[in-house]
Short mmCIF file of C-alpha atoms in Angstrom, two decimals:
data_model
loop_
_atom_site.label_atom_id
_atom_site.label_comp_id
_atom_site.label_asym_id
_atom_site.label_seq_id
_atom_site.Cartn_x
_atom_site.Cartn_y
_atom_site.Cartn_z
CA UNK X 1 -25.98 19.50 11.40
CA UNK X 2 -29.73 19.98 11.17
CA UNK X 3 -30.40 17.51 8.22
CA UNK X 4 -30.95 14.09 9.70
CA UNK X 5 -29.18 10.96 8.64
CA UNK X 6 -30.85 7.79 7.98
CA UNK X 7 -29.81 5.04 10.31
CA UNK X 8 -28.69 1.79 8.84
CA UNK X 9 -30.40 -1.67 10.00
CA UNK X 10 -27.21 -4.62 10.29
CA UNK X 11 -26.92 -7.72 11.38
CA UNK X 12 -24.01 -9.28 12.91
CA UNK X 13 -22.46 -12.01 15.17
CA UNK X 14 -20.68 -11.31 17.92
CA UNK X 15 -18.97 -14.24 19.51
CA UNK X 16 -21.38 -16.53 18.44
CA UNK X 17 -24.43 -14.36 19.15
CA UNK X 18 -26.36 -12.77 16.80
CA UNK X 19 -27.31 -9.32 17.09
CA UNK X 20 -29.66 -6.73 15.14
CA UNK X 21 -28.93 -3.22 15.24
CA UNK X 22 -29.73 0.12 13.96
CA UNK X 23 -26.83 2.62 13.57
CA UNK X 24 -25.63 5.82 12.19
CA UNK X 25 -23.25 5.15 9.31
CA UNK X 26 -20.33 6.86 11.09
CA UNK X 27 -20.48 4.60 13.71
CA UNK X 28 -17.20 2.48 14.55
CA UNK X 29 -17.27 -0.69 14.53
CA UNK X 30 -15.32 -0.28 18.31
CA UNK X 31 -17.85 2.21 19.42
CA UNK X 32 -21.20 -0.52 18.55
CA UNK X 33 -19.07 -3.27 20.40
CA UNK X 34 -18.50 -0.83 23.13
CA UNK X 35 -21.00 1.38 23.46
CA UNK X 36 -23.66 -0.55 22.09
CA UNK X 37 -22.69 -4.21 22.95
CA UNK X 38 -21.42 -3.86 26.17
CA UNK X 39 -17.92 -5.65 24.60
CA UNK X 40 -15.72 -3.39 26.70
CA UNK X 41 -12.34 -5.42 26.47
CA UNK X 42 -11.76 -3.87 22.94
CA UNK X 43 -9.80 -0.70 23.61
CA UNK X 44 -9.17 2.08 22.24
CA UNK X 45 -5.38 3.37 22.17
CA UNK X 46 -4.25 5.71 19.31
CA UNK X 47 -7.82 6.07 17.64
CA UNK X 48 -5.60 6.75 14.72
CA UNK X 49 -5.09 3.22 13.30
CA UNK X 50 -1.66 2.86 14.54
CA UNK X 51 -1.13 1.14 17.97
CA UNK X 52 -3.89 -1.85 17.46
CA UNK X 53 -5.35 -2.18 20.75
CA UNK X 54 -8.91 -2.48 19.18
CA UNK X 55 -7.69 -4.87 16.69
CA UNK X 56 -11.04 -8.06 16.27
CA UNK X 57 -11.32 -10.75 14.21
CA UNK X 58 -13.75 -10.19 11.49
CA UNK X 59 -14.60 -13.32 9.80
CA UNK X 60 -11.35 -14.69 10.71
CA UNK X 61 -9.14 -11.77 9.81
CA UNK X 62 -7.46 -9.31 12.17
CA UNK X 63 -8.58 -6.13 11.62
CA UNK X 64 -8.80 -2.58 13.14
CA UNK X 65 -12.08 -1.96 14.75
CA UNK X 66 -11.71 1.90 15.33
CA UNK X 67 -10.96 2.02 11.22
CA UNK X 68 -14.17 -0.01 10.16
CA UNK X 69 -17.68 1.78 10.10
CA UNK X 70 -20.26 -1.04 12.11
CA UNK X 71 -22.14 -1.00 8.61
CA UNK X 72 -19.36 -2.34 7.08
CA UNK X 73 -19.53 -5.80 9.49
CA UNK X 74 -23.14 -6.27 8.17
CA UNK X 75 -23.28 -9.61 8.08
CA UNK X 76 -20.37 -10.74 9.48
CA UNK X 77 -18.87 -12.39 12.20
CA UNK X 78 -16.52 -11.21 14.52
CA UNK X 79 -14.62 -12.62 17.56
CA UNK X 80 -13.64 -10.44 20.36
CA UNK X 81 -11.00 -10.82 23.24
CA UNK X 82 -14.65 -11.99 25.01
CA UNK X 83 -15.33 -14.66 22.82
CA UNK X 84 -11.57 -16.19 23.18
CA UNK X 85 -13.07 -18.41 26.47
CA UNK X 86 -15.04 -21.02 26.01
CA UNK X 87 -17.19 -22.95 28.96
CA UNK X 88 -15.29 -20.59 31.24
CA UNK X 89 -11.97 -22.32 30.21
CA UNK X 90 -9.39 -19.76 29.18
CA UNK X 91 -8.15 -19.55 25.35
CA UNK X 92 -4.68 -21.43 25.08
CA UNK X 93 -3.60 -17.82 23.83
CA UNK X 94 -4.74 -16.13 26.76
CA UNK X 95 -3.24 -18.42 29.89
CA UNK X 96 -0.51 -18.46 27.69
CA UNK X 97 0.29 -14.43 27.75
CA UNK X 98 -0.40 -15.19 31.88
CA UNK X 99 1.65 -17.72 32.13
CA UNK X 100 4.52 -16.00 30.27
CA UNK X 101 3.67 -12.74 31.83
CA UNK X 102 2.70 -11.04 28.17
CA UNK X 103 1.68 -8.35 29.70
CA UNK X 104 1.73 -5.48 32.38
CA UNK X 105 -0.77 -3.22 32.35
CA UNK X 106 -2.73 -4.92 29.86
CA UNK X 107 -4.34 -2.30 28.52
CA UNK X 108 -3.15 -3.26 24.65
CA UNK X 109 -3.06 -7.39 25.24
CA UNK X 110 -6.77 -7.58 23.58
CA UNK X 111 -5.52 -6.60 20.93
CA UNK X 112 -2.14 -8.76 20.74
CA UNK X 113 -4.29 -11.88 21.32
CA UNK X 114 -6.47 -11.35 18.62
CA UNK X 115 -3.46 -11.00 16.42
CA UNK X 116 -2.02 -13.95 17.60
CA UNK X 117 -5.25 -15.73 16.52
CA UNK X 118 -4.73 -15.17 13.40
CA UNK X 119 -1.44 -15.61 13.53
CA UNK X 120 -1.84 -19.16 14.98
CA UNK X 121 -4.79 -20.24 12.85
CA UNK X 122 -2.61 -20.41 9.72
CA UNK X 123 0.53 -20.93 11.52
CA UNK X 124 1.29 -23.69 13.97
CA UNK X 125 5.08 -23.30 14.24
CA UNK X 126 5.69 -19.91 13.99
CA UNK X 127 9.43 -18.38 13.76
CA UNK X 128 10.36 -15.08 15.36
CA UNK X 129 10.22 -12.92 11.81
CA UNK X 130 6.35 -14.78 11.33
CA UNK X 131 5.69 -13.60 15.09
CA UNK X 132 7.21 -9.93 14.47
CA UNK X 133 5.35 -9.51 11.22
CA UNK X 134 2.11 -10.83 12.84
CA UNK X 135 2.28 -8.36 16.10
CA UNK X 136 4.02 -5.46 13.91
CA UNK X 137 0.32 -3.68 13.93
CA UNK X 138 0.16 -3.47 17.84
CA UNK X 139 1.62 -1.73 20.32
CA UNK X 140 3.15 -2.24 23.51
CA UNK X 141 4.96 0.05 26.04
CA UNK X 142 5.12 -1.59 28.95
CA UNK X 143 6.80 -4.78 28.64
CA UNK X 144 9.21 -4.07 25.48
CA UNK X 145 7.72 -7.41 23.64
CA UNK X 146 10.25 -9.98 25.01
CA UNK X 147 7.25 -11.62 27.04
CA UNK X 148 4.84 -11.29 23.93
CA UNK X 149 7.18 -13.19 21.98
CA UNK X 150 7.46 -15.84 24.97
CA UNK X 151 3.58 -15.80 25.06
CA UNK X 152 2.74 -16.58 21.32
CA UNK X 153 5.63 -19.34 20.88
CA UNK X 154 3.72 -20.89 24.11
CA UNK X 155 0.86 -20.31 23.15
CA UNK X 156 1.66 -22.15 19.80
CA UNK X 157 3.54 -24.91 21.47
CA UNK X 158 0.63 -25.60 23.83
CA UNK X 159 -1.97 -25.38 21.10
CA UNK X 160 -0.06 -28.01 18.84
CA UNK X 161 -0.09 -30.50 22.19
CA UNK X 162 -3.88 -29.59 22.52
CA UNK X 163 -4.66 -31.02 18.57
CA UNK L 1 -13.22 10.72 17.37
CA UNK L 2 -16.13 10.85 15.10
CA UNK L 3 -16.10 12.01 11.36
CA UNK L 4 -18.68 14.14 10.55
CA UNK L 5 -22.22 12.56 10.02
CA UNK L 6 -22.87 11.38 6.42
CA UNK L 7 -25.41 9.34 4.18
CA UNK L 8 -24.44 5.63 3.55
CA UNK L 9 -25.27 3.86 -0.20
CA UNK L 10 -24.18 0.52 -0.40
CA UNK L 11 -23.10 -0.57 -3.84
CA UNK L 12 -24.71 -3.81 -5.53
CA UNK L 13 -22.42 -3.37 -8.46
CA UNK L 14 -19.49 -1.37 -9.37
CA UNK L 15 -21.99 0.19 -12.46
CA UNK L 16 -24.34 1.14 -9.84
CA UNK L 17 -21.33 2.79 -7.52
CA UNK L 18 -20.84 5.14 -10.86
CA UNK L 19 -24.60 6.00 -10.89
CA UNK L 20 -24.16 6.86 -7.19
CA UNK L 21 -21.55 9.45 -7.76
CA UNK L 22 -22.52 10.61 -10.26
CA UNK L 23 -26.34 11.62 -9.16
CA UNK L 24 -24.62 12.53 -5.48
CA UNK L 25 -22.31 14.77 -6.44
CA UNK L 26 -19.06 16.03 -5.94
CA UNK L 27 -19.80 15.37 -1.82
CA UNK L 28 -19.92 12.01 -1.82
CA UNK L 29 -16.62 9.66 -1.93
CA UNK L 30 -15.93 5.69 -2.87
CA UNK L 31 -15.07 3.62 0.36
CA UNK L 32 -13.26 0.59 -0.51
CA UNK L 33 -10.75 -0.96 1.95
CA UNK L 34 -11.04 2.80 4.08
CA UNK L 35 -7.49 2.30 5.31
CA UNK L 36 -6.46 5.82 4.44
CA UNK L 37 -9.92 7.17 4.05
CA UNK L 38 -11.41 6.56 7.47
CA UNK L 39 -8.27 7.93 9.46
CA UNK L 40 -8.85 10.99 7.47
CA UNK L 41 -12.57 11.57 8.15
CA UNK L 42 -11.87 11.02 11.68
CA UNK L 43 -9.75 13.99 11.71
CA UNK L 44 -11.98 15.54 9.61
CA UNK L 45 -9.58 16.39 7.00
CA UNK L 46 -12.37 14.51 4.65
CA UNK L 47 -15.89 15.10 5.33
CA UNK L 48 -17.71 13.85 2.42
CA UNK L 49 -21.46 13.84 2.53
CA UNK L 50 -22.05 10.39 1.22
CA UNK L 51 -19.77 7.29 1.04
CA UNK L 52 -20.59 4.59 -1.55
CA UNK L 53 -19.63 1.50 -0.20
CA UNK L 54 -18.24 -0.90 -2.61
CA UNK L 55 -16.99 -3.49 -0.08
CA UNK L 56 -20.26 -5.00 -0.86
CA UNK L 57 -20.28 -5.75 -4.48
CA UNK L 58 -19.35 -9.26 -5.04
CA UNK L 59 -16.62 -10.42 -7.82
CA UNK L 60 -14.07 -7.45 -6.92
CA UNK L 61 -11.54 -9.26 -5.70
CA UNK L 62 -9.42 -11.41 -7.35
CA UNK L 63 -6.07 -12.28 -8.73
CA UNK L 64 -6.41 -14.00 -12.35
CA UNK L 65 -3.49 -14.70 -14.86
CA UNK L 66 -4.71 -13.52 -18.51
CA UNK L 67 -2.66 -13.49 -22.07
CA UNK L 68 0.49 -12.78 -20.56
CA UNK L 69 -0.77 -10.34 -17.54
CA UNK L 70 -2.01 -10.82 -14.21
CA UNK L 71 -5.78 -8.48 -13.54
CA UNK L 72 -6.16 -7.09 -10.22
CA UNK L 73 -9.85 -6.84 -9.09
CA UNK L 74 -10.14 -3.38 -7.65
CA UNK L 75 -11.51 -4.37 -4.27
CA UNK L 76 -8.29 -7.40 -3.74
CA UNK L 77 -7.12 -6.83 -0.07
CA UNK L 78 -3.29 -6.42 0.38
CA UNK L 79 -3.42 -9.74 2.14
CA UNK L 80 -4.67 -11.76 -0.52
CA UNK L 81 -1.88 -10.65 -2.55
CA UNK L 82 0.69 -11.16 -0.34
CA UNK L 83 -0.27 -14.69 0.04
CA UNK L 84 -0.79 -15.09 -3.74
CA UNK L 85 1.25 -17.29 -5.19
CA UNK L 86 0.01 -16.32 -8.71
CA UNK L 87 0.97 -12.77 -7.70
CA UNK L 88 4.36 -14.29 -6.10
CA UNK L 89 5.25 -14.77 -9.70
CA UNK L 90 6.42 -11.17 -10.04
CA UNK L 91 8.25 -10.98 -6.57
CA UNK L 92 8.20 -7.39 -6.42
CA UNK L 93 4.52 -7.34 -6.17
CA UNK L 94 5.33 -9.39 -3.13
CA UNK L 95 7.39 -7.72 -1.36
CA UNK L 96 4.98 -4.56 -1.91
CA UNK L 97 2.08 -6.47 -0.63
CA UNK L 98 3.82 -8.30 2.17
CA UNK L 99 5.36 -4.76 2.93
CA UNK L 100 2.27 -2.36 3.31
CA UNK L 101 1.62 -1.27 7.10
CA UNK L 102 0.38 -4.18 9.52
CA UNK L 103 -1.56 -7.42 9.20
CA UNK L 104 -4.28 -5.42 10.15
CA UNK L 105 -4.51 -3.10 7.23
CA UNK L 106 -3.36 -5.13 4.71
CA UNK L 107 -6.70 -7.37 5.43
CA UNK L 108 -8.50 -4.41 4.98
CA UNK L 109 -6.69 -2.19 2.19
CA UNK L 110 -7.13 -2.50 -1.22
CA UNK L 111 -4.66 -2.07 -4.48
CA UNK L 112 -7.88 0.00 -6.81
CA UNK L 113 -7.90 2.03 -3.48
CA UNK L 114 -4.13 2.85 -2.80
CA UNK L 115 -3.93 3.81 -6.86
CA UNK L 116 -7.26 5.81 -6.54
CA UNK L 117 -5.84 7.84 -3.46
CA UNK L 118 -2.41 8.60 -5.00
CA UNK L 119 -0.81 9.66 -1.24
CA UNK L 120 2.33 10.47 -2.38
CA UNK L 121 3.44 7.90 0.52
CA UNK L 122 1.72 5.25 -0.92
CA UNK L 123 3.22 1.82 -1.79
CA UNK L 124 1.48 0.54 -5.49
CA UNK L 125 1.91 3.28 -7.36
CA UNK L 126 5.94 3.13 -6.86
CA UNK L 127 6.05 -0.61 -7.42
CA UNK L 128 3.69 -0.55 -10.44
CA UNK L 129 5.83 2.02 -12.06
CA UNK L 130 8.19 -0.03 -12.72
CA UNK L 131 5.82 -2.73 -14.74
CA UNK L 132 3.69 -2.29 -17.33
CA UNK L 133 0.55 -1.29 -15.62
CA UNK L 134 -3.05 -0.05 -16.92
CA UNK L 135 -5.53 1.09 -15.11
CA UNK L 136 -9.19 0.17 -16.26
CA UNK L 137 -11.61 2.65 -15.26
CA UNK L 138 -15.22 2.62 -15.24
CA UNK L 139 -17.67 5.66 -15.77
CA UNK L 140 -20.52 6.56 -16.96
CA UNK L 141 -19.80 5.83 -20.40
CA UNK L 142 -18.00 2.60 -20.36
CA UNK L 143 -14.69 1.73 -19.84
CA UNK L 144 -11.23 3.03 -20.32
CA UNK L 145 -7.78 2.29 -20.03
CA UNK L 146 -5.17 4.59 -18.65
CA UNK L 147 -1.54 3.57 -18.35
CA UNK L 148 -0.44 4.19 -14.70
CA UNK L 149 2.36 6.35 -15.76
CA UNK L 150 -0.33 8.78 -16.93
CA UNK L 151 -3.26 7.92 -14.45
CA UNK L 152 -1.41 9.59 -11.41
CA UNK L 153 -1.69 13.36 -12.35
CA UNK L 154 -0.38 14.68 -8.74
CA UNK L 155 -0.77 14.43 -5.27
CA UNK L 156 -4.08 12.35 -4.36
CA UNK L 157 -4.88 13.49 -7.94
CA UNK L 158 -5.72 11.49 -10.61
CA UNK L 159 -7.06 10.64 -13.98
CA UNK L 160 -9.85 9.68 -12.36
CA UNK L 161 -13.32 11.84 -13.15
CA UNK L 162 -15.59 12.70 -9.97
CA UNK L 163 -17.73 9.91 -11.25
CA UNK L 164 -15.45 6.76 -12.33
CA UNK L 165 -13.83 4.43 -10.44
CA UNK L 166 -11.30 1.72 -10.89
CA UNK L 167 -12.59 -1.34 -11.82
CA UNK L 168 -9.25 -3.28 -12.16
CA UNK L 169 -5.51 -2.95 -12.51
CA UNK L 170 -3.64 -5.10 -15.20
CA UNK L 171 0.18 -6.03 -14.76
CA UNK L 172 2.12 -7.44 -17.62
CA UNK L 173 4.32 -10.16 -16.77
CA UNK L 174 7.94 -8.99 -17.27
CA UNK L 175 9.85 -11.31 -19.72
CA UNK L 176 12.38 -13.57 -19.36
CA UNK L 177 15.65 -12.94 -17.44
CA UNK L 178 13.63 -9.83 -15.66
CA UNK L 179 13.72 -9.91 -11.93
CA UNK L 180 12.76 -7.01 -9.32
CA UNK L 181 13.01 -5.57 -5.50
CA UNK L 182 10.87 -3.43 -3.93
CA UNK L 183 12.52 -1.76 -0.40
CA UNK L 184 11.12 1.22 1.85
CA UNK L 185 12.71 2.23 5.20
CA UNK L 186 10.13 2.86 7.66
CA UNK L 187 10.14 4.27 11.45
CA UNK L 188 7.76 1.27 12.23
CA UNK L 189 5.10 -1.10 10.37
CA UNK L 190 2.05 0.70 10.56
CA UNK L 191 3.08 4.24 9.30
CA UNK L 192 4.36 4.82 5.82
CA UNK L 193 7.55 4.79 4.46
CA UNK L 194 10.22 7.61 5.01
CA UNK L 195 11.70 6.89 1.48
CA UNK L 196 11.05 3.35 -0.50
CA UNK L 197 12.87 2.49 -4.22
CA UNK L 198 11.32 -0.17 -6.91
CA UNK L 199 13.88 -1.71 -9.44
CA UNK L 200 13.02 -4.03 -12.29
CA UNK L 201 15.91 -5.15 -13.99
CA UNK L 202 15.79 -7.41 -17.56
CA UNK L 203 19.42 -8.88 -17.87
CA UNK L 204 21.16 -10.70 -20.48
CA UNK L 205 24.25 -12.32 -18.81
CA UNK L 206 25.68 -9.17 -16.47
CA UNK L 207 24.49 -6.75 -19.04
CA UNK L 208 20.73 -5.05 -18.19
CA UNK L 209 18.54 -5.32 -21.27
CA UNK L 210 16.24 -3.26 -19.50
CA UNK L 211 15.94 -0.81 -16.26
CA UNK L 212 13.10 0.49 -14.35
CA UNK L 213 13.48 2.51 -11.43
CA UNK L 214 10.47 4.31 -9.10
CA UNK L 215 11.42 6.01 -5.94
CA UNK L 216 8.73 6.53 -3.24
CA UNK L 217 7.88 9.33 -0.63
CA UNK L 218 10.26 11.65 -2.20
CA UNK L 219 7.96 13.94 -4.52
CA UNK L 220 4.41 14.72 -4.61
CA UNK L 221 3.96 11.63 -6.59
CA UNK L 222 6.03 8.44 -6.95
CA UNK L 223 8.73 9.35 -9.14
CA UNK L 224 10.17 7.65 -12.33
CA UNK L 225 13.91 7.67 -11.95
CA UNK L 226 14.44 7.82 -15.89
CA UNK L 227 18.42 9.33 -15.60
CA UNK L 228 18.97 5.99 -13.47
CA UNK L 229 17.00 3.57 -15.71
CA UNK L 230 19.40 4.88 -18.21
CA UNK L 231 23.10 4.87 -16.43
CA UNK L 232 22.23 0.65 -16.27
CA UNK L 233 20.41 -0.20 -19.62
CA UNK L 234 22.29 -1.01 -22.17
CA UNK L 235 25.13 -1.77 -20.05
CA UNK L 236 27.31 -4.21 -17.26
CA UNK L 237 25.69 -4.05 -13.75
CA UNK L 238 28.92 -3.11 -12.29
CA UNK L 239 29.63 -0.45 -9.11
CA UNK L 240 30.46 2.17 -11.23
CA UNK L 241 27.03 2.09 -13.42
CA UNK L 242 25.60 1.02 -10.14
CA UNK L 243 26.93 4.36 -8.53
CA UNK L 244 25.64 6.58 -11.45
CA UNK L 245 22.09 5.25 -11.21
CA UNK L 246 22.03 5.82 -7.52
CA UNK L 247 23.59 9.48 -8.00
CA UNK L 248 20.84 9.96 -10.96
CA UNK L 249 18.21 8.35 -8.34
CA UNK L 250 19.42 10.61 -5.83
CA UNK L 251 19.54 14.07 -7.97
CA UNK L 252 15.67 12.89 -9.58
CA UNK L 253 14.38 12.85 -6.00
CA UNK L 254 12.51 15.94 -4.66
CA UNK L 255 11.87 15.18 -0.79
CA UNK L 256 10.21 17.73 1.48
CA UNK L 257 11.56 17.68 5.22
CA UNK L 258 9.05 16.71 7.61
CA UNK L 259 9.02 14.75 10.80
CA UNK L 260 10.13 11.69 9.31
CA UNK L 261 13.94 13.14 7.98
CA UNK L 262 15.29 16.41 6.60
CA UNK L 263 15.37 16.64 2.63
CA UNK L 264 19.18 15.65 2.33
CA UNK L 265 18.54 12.76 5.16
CA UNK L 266 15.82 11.08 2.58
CA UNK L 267 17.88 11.94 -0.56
CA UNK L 268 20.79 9.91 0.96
CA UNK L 269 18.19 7.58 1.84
CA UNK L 270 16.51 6.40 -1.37
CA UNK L 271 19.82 6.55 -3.05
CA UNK L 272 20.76 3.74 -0.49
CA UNK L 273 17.41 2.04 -1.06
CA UNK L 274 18.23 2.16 -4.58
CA UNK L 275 21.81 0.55 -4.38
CA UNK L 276 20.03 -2.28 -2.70
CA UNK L 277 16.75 -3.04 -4.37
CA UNK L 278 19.33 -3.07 -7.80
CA UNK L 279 21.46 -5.70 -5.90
CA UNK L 280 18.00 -7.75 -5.03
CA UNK L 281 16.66 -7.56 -8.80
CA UNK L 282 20.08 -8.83 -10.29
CA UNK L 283 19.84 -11.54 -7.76
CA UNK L 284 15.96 -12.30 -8.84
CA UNK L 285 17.05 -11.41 -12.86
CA UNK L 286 19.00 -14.94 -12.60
CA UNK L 287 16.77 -16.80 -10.86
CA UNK L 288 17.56 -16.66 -7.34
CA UNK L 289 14.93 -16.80 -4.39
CA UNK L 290 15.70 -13.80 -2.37
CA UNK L 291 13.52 -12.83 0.18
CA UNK L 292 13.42 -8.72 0.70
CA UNK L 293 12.38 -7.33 3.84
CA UNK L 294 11.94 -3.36 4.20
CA UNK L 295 14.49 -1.86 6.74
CA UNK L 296 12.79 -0.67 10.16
CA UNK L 297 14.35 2.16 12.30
#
């Protein structure tokens, strides 16, 4: 396409950290944490806003990160699986899916944690239907969910001890 | 995958959004909640030249109560109406909301978005077909309203011009003694239904005043189920009328095969759906809490 398209100045936090950046409007918002960012533990699985593994908080709210254009986050912040650590302590959520062994090859468990932030944000005593519903927008097919499940209720249970 | 490169316009106002489209031309396209939209362009089966963004343009989204009828803003998120309880008032309109796709999406979809697309998959249109919907739409010239029974023309066609946009969606409370279900069988969350069925139900005693029935994913539009509206109203809920408006429901619906069922698979289907989601809205009609879940494969 000869005709050139205007870039698009936005301004986002990521984690925490601010960042300024120029993109072209069809940029994904997975591609500028990526590609641009460095913020390689978002995947991509499906591309095809099915199987969640790019799935990021975006002021709070889970959301799809390969069906979001980057201009669309102007202004906003968003938490990825890299900002789940704090002081180089693990997130509850994440030695949680360890110690339950959530996971095998853990290509999609980004994605599951971020969900289960949300999740546990709103929702300190979660039953199994909340959990399904919560994790029914990611995909796993490795470890047929059992351990996910196990994960997120300890996860909760730990959290609840922590407040 | 990348969708083909385009020019961005960010909306201050829905007003300006009109102006937009209507000095870009017939390339350029509204993104709202992009759910639908931004899966397409990345298969390139939509490669509009410019998007106007209206995700942008505060005071869209909303849930008010008004004279009898709750108003949509265009831009509301599926989420916030799920966890409405305003909208919760008309539990159909729950279970839609609660229904659509994944957390994910429904954070990011819209209800002015899934009516402006019209897939034929698509969960409002069904459910508001069986309430007394308008459709406010804003162009160049002002406002106007459209029942939804008339605003969905086709497949992804609708009253819409190139250059107007919805700017809210009004929902008149159903009266007393009215209760609904809303039910769709799906393979798994994220994808859409493989056959879904709406039923609003007025009842006086075990007689229904009043019968609405949509079925959804089994035309090129949701379809209104008029032949099994009429084998209930007017009469007892009992199997036999219940039978008649499922056979009606079943002979109304025009399913193509595809991957997700043959034709006679999905007819069998929403007839099923339909038997259930009349069950649920009896339930509802006399003041039960009933929770409705769709059915997964």
């Amino acid at each position: 396409m000869p005709e050139t398209i205007e870039k698009v100045s936005i301004q986002l936090k990521v984690n925490g950290k601010s960042h300024s950046v120029s993109v072209e409007p069809r940029t994904l918002l997975v591609e500028l944490l990526r590609e641009h960012l460095d913020l390689t533990g978002t995947h991509v699985g499906c591309d095809t806003t099915y199987c969640g593994a790019c799935t990021v908080l975006m002021n709070g709210a889970a959301v799809k990160s390969c069906t979001m254009f980057a201009v669309q986050a102007d202004g906003a912040e968003i938490t990825t699986v890299e900002g789940l650590e704090k002081d180089g302590q693990l997130h509850p959520i994440q030695r949680a899916f360890g110690d339950a062994y959530g996971l095998q090859c853990g290509y999609c468990t980004p994605g599951f944690m971020l969900s289960a932030m949300q999740l546990l944000a709103h929702n300190q005593q979660p039953s199994d239907h909340d959990i399904r519903k919560a994790i029914a927008g990611n995909t796993c097919r490795c470890t047929g969910y059992q351990n996910i499940f196990k994960a997120i209720q300890l996860a909760a249970q730990n959290m609840k001890g922590a407040r | 995958m990348y969708p083909r490169a385009f020019h961005y316009h960010r909306a201050g106002s829905l007003q300006e959004a009109v102006t937009m489209l209507s000095q870009l031309g017939d390339d350029a396209k509204l993104l709202a909640g992009g759910q639908s939209l931004i899966p397409l362009m990345k298969l390139r089966f939509a490669n509009p030249a410019h998007l106007v963004d209206l995700n942008f343009v505060s005071g869209t989204s909303y849930i008010k109560e008004e004279n009898g009828s709750l108003l949509f803003g265009p831009l509301t998120r599926h989420a916030e109406i799920e966890n409405s309880a305003l909208a919760a008032k008309i539990p159909i309109l729950h279970d839609c909301a609660a229904g659509i796709a994944d957390v994910q999406v429904r954070n990011r979809g819209t209800i002015g978005g899934s009516l402006a697309e019209a897939d034929p998959s698509g969960d409002w249109a069904v459910v508001l077909m069986t309430l007394s919907t308008d459709v406010r739409c804003l162009g160049r010239n002002g406002q106007r309203t459209v029942a939804l029974n008339s605003f969905i023309k086709d497949a992804y066609t609708t009253e819409l011009a190139h250059d107007e946009l919805v700017s809210e969606v009004t929902v008149k409370m159903p009266p007393k003694g009215s209760g609904g279900a809303y039910l769709a069988f799906k393979r798994a969350a994220p994808v859409y239904p493989t056959a879904s069925a709406a039923v609003q139900l007025t009842m006086e005693g075990d007689t229904c005043k009043d019968a609405a029935i949509a079925l959804g994913c089994v035309g090129l539009t949701a379809i209104k189920a008029t032949d099994a509206e009429a084998a209930l109203r007017g009469k007892a809920v009992t199997e036999k009328s219940v039978a008649a408006a499922v056979e009606a429901a079943r002979t109304v619906a025009d399913p193509q095969p595809d991957m997700r069922g043959s034709a006679d698979y999905k007819r069998t289907l929403v007839g099923a759906l339909v038997k259930r989601a009349i069950a649920a809205a009896v339930r509802r009609a006399r003041g039960e809490q009933v929770e409705v879940n769709h059915l997964y494969a």
